[in-house]
mmCIF file of N, CA and C in Angstrom:
data_model
loop_
_atom_site.group_PDB
_atom_site.id
_atom_site.type_symbol
_atom_site.label_atom_id
_atom_site.label_comp_id
_atom_site.label_asym_id
_atom_site.label_seq_id
_atom_site.Cartn_x
_atom_site.Cartn_y
_atom_site.Cartn_z
ATOM 1 N N MET A 1 117.491 -122.790 -136.521
ATOM 2 C CA MET A 1 116.373 -123.115 -135.673
ATOM 3 C C MET A 1 115.670 -121.853 -135.180
ATOM 4 N N THR A 2 116.442 -120.788 -135.027
ATOM 5 C CA THR A 2 115.855 -119.521 -134.601
ATOM 6 C C THR A 2 114.834 -119.029 -135.620
ATOM 7 N N ASP A 3 115.132 -119.202 -136.900
ATOM 8 C CA ASP A 3 114.205 -118.760 -137.941
ATOM 9 C C ASP A 3 112.866 -119.485 -137.842
ATOM 10 N N LEU A 4 112.901 -120.756 -137.484
ATOM 11 C CA LEU A 4 111.660 -121.510 -137.326
ATOM 12 C C LEU A 4 110.798 -120.911 -136.225
ATOM 13 N N TRP A 5 111.400 -120.577 -135.101
ATOM 14 C CA TRP A 5 110.643 -119.980 -134.001
ATOM 15 C C TRP A 5 110.098 -118.618 -134.374
ATOM 16 N N VAL A 6 110.885 -117.834 -135.110
ATOM 17 C CA VAL A 6 110.413 -116.527 -135.569
ATOM 18 C C VAL A 6 109.222 -116.708 -136.498
ATOM 19 N N ALA A 7 109.310 -117.667 -137.425
ATOM 20 C CA ALA A 7 108.217 -117.919 -138.358
ATOM 21 C C ALA A 7 106.949 -118.347 -137.617
ATOM 22 N N LEU A 8 107.098 -119.244 -136.650
ATOM 23 C CA LEU A 8 105.931 -119.673 -135.876
ATOM 24 C C LEU A 8 105.325 -118.515 -135.091
ATOM 25 N N GLY A 9 106.169 -117.672 -134.542
ATOM 26 C CA GLY A 9 105.682 -116.490 -133.832
ATOM 27 C C GLY A 9 104.918 -115.551 -134.739
ATOM 28 N N LEU A 10 105.399 -115.375 -135.968
ATOM 29 C CA LEU A 10 104.693 -114.515 -136.920
ATOM 30 C C LEU A 10 103.344 -115.099 -137.305
ATOM 31 N N VAL A 11 103.286 -116.403 -137.496
ATOM 32 C CA VAL A 11 102.004 -117.053 -137.805
ATOM 33 C C VAL A 11 101.016 -116.818 -136.672
ATOM 34 N N LEU A 12 101.459 -117.029 -135.441
ATOM 35 C CA LEU A 12 100.577 -116.811 -134.296
ATOM 36 C C LEU A 12 100.137 -115.349 -134.187
ATOM 37 N N ALA A 13 101.047 -114.431 -134.445
ATOM 38 C CA ALA A 13 100.713 -113.015 -134.375
ATOM 39 C C ALA A 13 99.676 -112.636 -135.438
ATOM 40 N N LEU A 14 99.850 -113.137 -136.660
ATOM 41 C CA LEU A 14 98.902 -112.824 -137.724
ATOM 42 C C LEU A 14 97.535 -113.443 -137.455
ATOM 43 N N GLU A 15 97.504 -114.698 -137.052
ATOM 44 C CA GLU A 15 96.224 -115.333 -136.759
ATOM 45 C C GLU A 15 95.562 -114.689 -135.547
ATOM 46 N N GLY A 16 96.341 -114.371 -134.544
ATOM 47 C CA GLY A 16 95.789 -113.699 -133.372
ATOM 48 C C GLY A 16 95.189 -112.352 -133.712
ATOM 49 N N THR A 17 95.824 -111.636 -134.613
ATOM 50 C CA THR A 17 95.305 -110.343 -135.048
ATOM 51 C C THR A 17 93.944 -110.502 -135.720
ATOM 52 N N LEU A 18 93.829 -111.513 -136.592
ATOM 53 C CA LEU A 18 92.549 -111.741 -137.268
ATOM 54 C C LEU A 18 91.448 -112.065 -136.272
ATOM 55 N N TYR A 19 91.724 -112.936 -135.311
ATOM 56 C CA TYR A 19 90.715 -113.301 -134.320
ATOM 57 C C TYR A 19 90.398 -112.126 -133.394
ATOM 58 N N ALA A 20 91.368 -111.288 -133.094
ATOM 59 C CA ALA A 20 91.135 -110.153 -132.206
ATOM 60 C C ALA A 20 90.324 -109.056 -132.897
ATOM 61 N N LEU A 21 90.600 -108.821 -134.174
ATOM 62 C CA LEU A 21 89.925 -107.732 -134.884
ATOM 63 C C LEU A 21 88.559 -108.118 -135.431
ATOM 64 N N ALA A 22 88.395 -109.382 -135.824
ATOM 65 C CA ALA A 22 87.139 -109.783 -136.458
ATOM 66 C C ALA A 22 86.748 -111.211 -136.066
ATOM 67 N N PRO A 23 86.392 -111.424 -134.800
ATOM 68 C CA PRO A 23 86.061 -112.786 -134.383
ATOM 69 C C PRO A 23 84.836 -113.345 -135.101
ATOM 70 N N GLY A 24 83.864 -112.512 -135.373
ATOM 71 C CA GLY A 24 82.665 -112.970 -136.075
ATOM 72 C C GLY A 24 82.972 -113.424 -137.488
ATOM 73 N N ALA A 25 83.800 -112.677 -138.171
ATOM 74 C CA ALA A 25 84.185 -113.049 -139.538
ATOM 75 C C ALA A 25 84.991 -114.348 -139.544
ATOM 76 N N MET A 26 85.824 -114.547 -138.540
ATOM 77 C CA MET A 26 86.602 -115.780 -138.470
ATOM 78 C C MET A 26 85.698 -116.987 -138.200
ATOM 79 N N LYS A 27 84.684 -116.804 -137.344
ATOM 80 C CA LYS A 27 83.729 -117.891 -137.108
ATOM 81 C C LYS A 27 82.983 -118.240 -138.392
ATOM 82 N N GLN A 28 82.579 -117.217 -139.123
ATOM 83 C CA GLN A 28 81.874 -117.440 -140.383
ATOM 84 C C GLN A 28 82.775 -118.153 -141.391
ATOM 85 N N ALA A 29 84.034 -117.767 -141.454
ATOM 86 C CA ALA A 29 84.972 -118.411 -142.377
ATOM 87 C C ALA A 29 85.140 -119.894 -142.023
ATOM 88 N N ILE A 30 85.210 -120.194 -140.738
ATOM 89 C CA ILE A 30 85.350 -121.590 -140.313
ATOM 90 C C ILE A 30 84.097 -122.379 -140.675
ATOM 91 N N ARG A 31 82.925 -121.777 -140.480
ATOM 92 C CA ARG A 31 81.677 -122.458 -140.863
ATOM 93 C C ARG A 31 81.671 -122.766 -142.355
ATOM 94 N N GLN A 32 82.111 -121.810 -143.156
ATOM 95 C CA GLN A 32 82.143 -122.022 -144.605
ATOM 96 C C GLN A 32 83.152 -123.103 -144.979
ATOM 97 N N MET A 33 84.283 -123.141 -144.297
ATOM 98 C CA MET A 33 85.282 -124.170 -144.595
ATOM 99 C C MET A 33 84.757 -125.568 -144.286
ATOM 100 N N LEU A 34 83.922 -125.689 -143.256
ATOM 101 C CA LEU A 34 83.362 -126.992 -142.910
ATOM 102 C C LEU A 34 82.474 -127.540 -144.025
ATOM 103 N N ASP A 35 81.890 -126.652 -144.824
ATOM 104 C CA ASP A 35 81.014 -127.070 -145.921
ATOM 105 C C ASP A 35 81.769 -127.392 -147.203
ATOM 106 N N LEU A 36 83.059 -127.038 -147.274
ATOM 107 C CA LEU A 36 83.836 -127.296 -148.488
ATOM 108 C C LEU A 36 84.254 -128.759 -148.574
ATOM 109 N N PRO A 37 84.309 -129.296 -149.782
ATOM 110 C CA PRO A 37 84.822 -130.656 -149.936
ATOM 111 C C PRO A 37 86.312 -130.717 -149.584
ATOM 112 N N ASP A 38 86.751 -131.897 -149.178
ATOM 113 C CA ASP A 38 88.146 -132.073 -148.777
ATOM 114 C C ASP A 38 89.122 -131.712 -149.888
ATOM 115 N N ASN A 39 88.793 -132.042 -151.128
ATOM 116 C CA ASN A 39 89.732 -131.771 -152.217
ATOM 117 C C ASN A 39 89.941 -130.271 -152.427
ATOM 118 N N VAL A 40 88.928 -129.468 -152.153
ATOM 119 C CA VAL A 40 89.078 -128.014 -152.287
ATOM 120 C C VAL A 40 89.992 -127.487 -151.180
ATOM 121 N N LEU A 41 89.780 -127.957 -149.955
ATOM 122 C CA LEU A 41 90.660 -127.549 -148.851
ATOM 123 C C LEU A 41 92.093 -128.014 -149.086
ATOM 124 N N ARG A 42 92.232 -129.225 -149.602
ATOM 125 C CA ARG A 42 93.568 -129.765 -149.889
ATOM 126 C C ARG A 42 94.276 -128.906 -150.943
ATOM 127 N N ALA A 43 93.551 -128.539 -151.995
ATOM 128 C CA ALA A 43 94.136 -127.714 -153.059
ATOM 129 C C ALA A 43 94.540 -126.341 -152.515
ATOM 130 N N GLY A 44 93.700 -125.768 -151.668
ATOM 131 C CA GLY A 44 94.044 -124.483 -151.059
ATOM 132 C C GLY A 44 95.259 -124.585 -150.157
ATOM 133 N N GLY A 45 95.332 -125.676 -149.389
ATOM 134 C CA GLY A 45 96.491 -125.890 -148.525
ATOM 135 C C GLY A 45 97.766 -126.076 -149.316
ATOM 136 N N LEU A 46 97.684 -126.839 -150.395
ATOM 137 C CA LEU A 46 98.867 -127.037 -151.240
ATOM 138 C C LEU A 46 99.299 -125.734 -151.903
ATOM 139 N N ALA A 47 98.328 -124.934 -152.338
ATOM 140 C CA ALA A 47 98.664 -123.639 -152.938
ATOM 141 C C ALA A 47 99.360 -122.744 -151.916
ATOM 142 N N ALA A 48 98.837 -122.710 -150.689
ATOM 143 C CA ALA A 48 99.466 -121.907 -149.633
ATOM 144 C C ALA A 48 100.871 -122.418 -149.327
ATOM 145 N N LEU A 49 101.034 -123.726 -149.319
ATOM 146 C CA LEU A 49 102.348 -124.320 -149.081
ATOM 147 C C LEU A 49 103.349 -123.898 -150.145
ATOM 148 N N VAL A 50 102.955 -123.996 -151.405
ATOM 149 C CA VAL A 50 103.847 -123.628 -152.510
ATOM 150 C C VAL A 50 104.188 -122.148 -152.456
ATOM 151 N N ILE A 51 103.183 -121.311 -152.242
ATOM 152 C CA ILE A 51 103.432 -119.865 -152.171
ATOM 153 C C ILE A 51 104.365 -119.544 -151.005
ATOM 154 N N GLY A 52 104.143 -120.187 -149.854
ATOM 155 C CA GLY A 52 105.002 -119.953 -148.699
ATOM 156 C C GLY A 52 106.435 -120.354 -148.949
ATOM 157 N N VAL A 53 106.626 -121.516 -149.563
ATOM 158 C CA VAL A 53 107.983 -121.965 -149.878
ATOM 159 C C VAL A 53 108.642 -121.014 -150.866
ATOM 160 N N LEU A 54 107.897 -120.563 -151.870
ATOM 161 C CA LEU A 54 108.463 -119.616 -152.854
ATOM 162 C C LEU A 54 108.849 -118.292 -152.211
ATOM 163 N N VAL A 55 108.028 -117.814 -151.293
ATOM 164 C CA VAL A 55 108.343 -116.562 -150.602
ATOM 165 C C VAL A 55 109.616 -116.713 -149.778
ATOM 166 N N VAL A 56 109.709 -117.814 -149.016
ATOM 167 C CA VAL A 56 110.909 -118.043 -148.217
ATOM 168 C C VAL A 56 112.131 -118.188 -149.121
ATOM 169 N N TRP A 57 111.995 -118.928 -150.204
ATOM 170 C CA TRP A 57 113.086 -119.124 -151.137
ATOM 171 C C TRP A 57 113.534 -117.780 -151.751
ATOM 172 N N ALA A 58 112.560 -116.946 -152.123
ATOM 173 C CA ALA A 58 112.889 -115.643 -152.735
ATOM 174 C C ALA A 58 113.582 -114.720 -151.725
ATOM 175 N N VAL A 59 113.136 -114.756 -150.481
ATOM 176 C CA VAL A 59 113.719 -113.869 -149.469
ATOM 177 C C VAL A 59 115.082 -114.384 -149.009
ATOM 178 N N ARG A 60 115.175 -115.684 -148.820
ATOM 179 C CA ARG A 60 116.416 -116.265 -148.295
ATOM 180 C C ARG A 60 117.447 -116.589 -149.373
ATOM 181 N N GLY A 61 116.967 -116.730 -150.603
ATOM 182 C CA GLY A 61 117.887 -117.030 -151.706
ATOM 183 C C GLY A 61 118.235 -118.439 -151.717
#
């Protein structure tokens, strides 16, 4: 369970860094995402999910 909290903390730290360093770019990215079709966002989310699981699997064995 500790690993889950560490992972969530890292996600928040990375996202917070992006918003702190480039808030304008993040707003623009969100605007662009709103214009994308759902299937494109879904495919991107699934790709991120698979890559994330593979990374965890490779690191944790």
